[in-house]
Coordinates of C-alpha atoms in Angstrom, one line a residue:
M295 CA 27.5 18.0 -21.3
S296 CA 25.4 16.1 -23.8
G297 CA 28.8 13.9 -24.7
I298 CA 28.6 13.1 -21.1
Y299 CA 24.8 12.0 -21.2
E300 CA 25.3 10.1 -24.7
S301 CA 28.1 8.0 -23.0
E302 CA 26.1 7.2 -19.8
L303 CA 23.2 6.4 -21.9
D304 CA 25.2 4.3 -24.2
Y305 CA 26.8 2.5 -21.2
L306 CA 23.2 1.6 -19.7
V307 CA 21.9 0.5 -23.0
Q308 CA 24.6 -1.8 -23.6
Y309 CA 24.4 -3.0 -20.1
G310 CA 20.6 -3.7 -20.6
E311 CA 21.2 -5.8 -23.6
T312 CA 23.5 -8.4 -21.3
S313 CA 21.8 -8.0 -17.9
S314 CA 19.0 -6.3 -15.9
V315 CA 20.1 -2.7 -14.9
Y316 CA 19.3 -2.2 -11.2
F317 CA 18.2 1.3 -10.3
T318 CA 21.7 2.1 -8.3
I319 CA 23.6 1.7 -11.7
L320 CA 21.3 4.2 -13.0
W321 CA 21.7 6.5 -10.3
D322 CA 25.3 6.5 -10.8
A323 CA 25.2 7.4 -14.3
A324 CA 22.6 10.2 -13.3
E325 CA 25.0 11.6 -10.9
T326 CA 27.8 11.7 -13.6
V327 CA 25.4 13.7 -15.9
A328 CA 24.3 16.1 -13.5
G329 CA 27.8 16.6 -12.2
D330 CA 29.8 17.4 -9.0
G331 CA 27.8 19.0 -6.4
S332 CA 24.5 18.6 -8.1
S333 CA 21.6 18.5 -5.6
V334 CA 19.5 15.1 -5.4
S335 CA 16.6 17.1 -7.4
D336 CA 19.1 17.7 -10.3
V337 CA 20.4 13.9 -10.2
Q338 CA 16.7 12.8 -10.2
K339 CA 16.0 14.9 -13.2
A340 CA 18.9 13.3 -14.7
A341 CA 17.7 10.2 -14.1
I342 CA 14.6 10.5 -15.7
R343 CA 16.2 11.7 -18.7
L344 CA 18.4 8.6 -18.9
V345 CA 15.6 6.5 -18.3
G346 CA 13.6 8.2 -21.4
G347 CA 16.8 7.5 -23.5
M348 CA 16.6 4.1 -22.5
L349 CA 13.2 3.4 -23.2
D350 CA 13.8 5.3 -26.7
R351 CA 16.2 2.7 -27.3
G352 CA 14.4 -0.4 -26.5
I353 CA 15.3 -0.8 -22.7
R354 CA 12.2 -2.4 -20.7
V355 CA 11.3 -1.0 -17.0
G356 CA 9.4 -3.2 -14.8
D357 CA 9.6 -5.5 -11.9
V358 CA 12.1 -8.2 -10.9
S359 CA 10.7 -11.6 -12.2
P360 CA 11.0 -14.6 -9.7
R361 CA 10.7 -16.8 -13.1
E362 CA 13.6 -18.4 -14.6
G363 CA 14.8 -16.9 -17.4
E364 CA 12.8 -13.8 -17.2
E365 CA 14.6 -11.0 -15.7
V366 CA 12.1 -8.3 -15.7
I367 CA 8.3 -8.1 -16.0
P368 CA 7.7 -4.9 -18.0
W369 CA 5.3 -2.5 -16.7
D370 CA 2.4 -2.3 -19.0
L371 CA 2.4 1.4 -19.3
S372 CA 3.3 4.3 -21.9
R373 CA 6.8 5.7 -22.1
E374 CA 5.2 9.0 -20.4
E375 CA 3.5 7.0 -17.6
I376 CA 6.4 5.1 -16.8
L377 CA 8.2 8.4 -16.5
R378 CA 5.9 10.0 -14.3
R379 CA 5.6 6.6 -11.9
I380 CA 9.3 6.9 -11.6
E381 CA 9.4 10.5 -10.7
R382 CA 6.7 10.1 -8.3
E383 CA 8.5 6.8 -6.6
M384 CA 11.5 8.6 -6.2
R385 CA 9.8 11.3 -4.0
M386 CA 8.5 8.4 -1.7
Y387 CA 11.9 7.8 -0.4
D388 CA 14.4 9.7 1.7
D389 CA 17.8 7.8 0.5
P390 CA 18.7 7.4 -3.2
A391 CA 20.0 3.8 -2.2
D392 CA 16.2 2.8 -1.8
Y393 CA 15.3 3.5 -5.1
I394 CA 16.3 0.0 -6.1
N395 CA 12.8 -0.7 -5.1
I396 CA 11.3 1.0 -7.8
C397 CA 12.3 -1.0 -10.8
W398 CA 14.6 -2.6 -12.6
F399 CA 15.6 -2.1 -16.5
S400 CA 16.4 -4.9 -19.1
T401 CA 16.0 -5.8 -22.8
H402 CA 15.2 -9.5 -21.8

């Protein structure tokens, strides 16, 4: 299972180095990590694990920037605060497609 996790994490980090990663891409990776037939709760846990790994590798989490040349406005929060905020906000939506409203990821 960790091989799948590492592969998905590598993909997300590489993606984030070239472009902003929106939540749907993260969710797809989390579904792969959690495995076929996993509950939404299990996929959410996989997503949080992936976000933690992304943060550890220099990916920033924040809101989409309206400014030219700036893709993401980073949240001014600690690693743990970011993970708790994302966990809390995922619980606010019934449909994982709406998670795109939570945050974006980027190195830029």
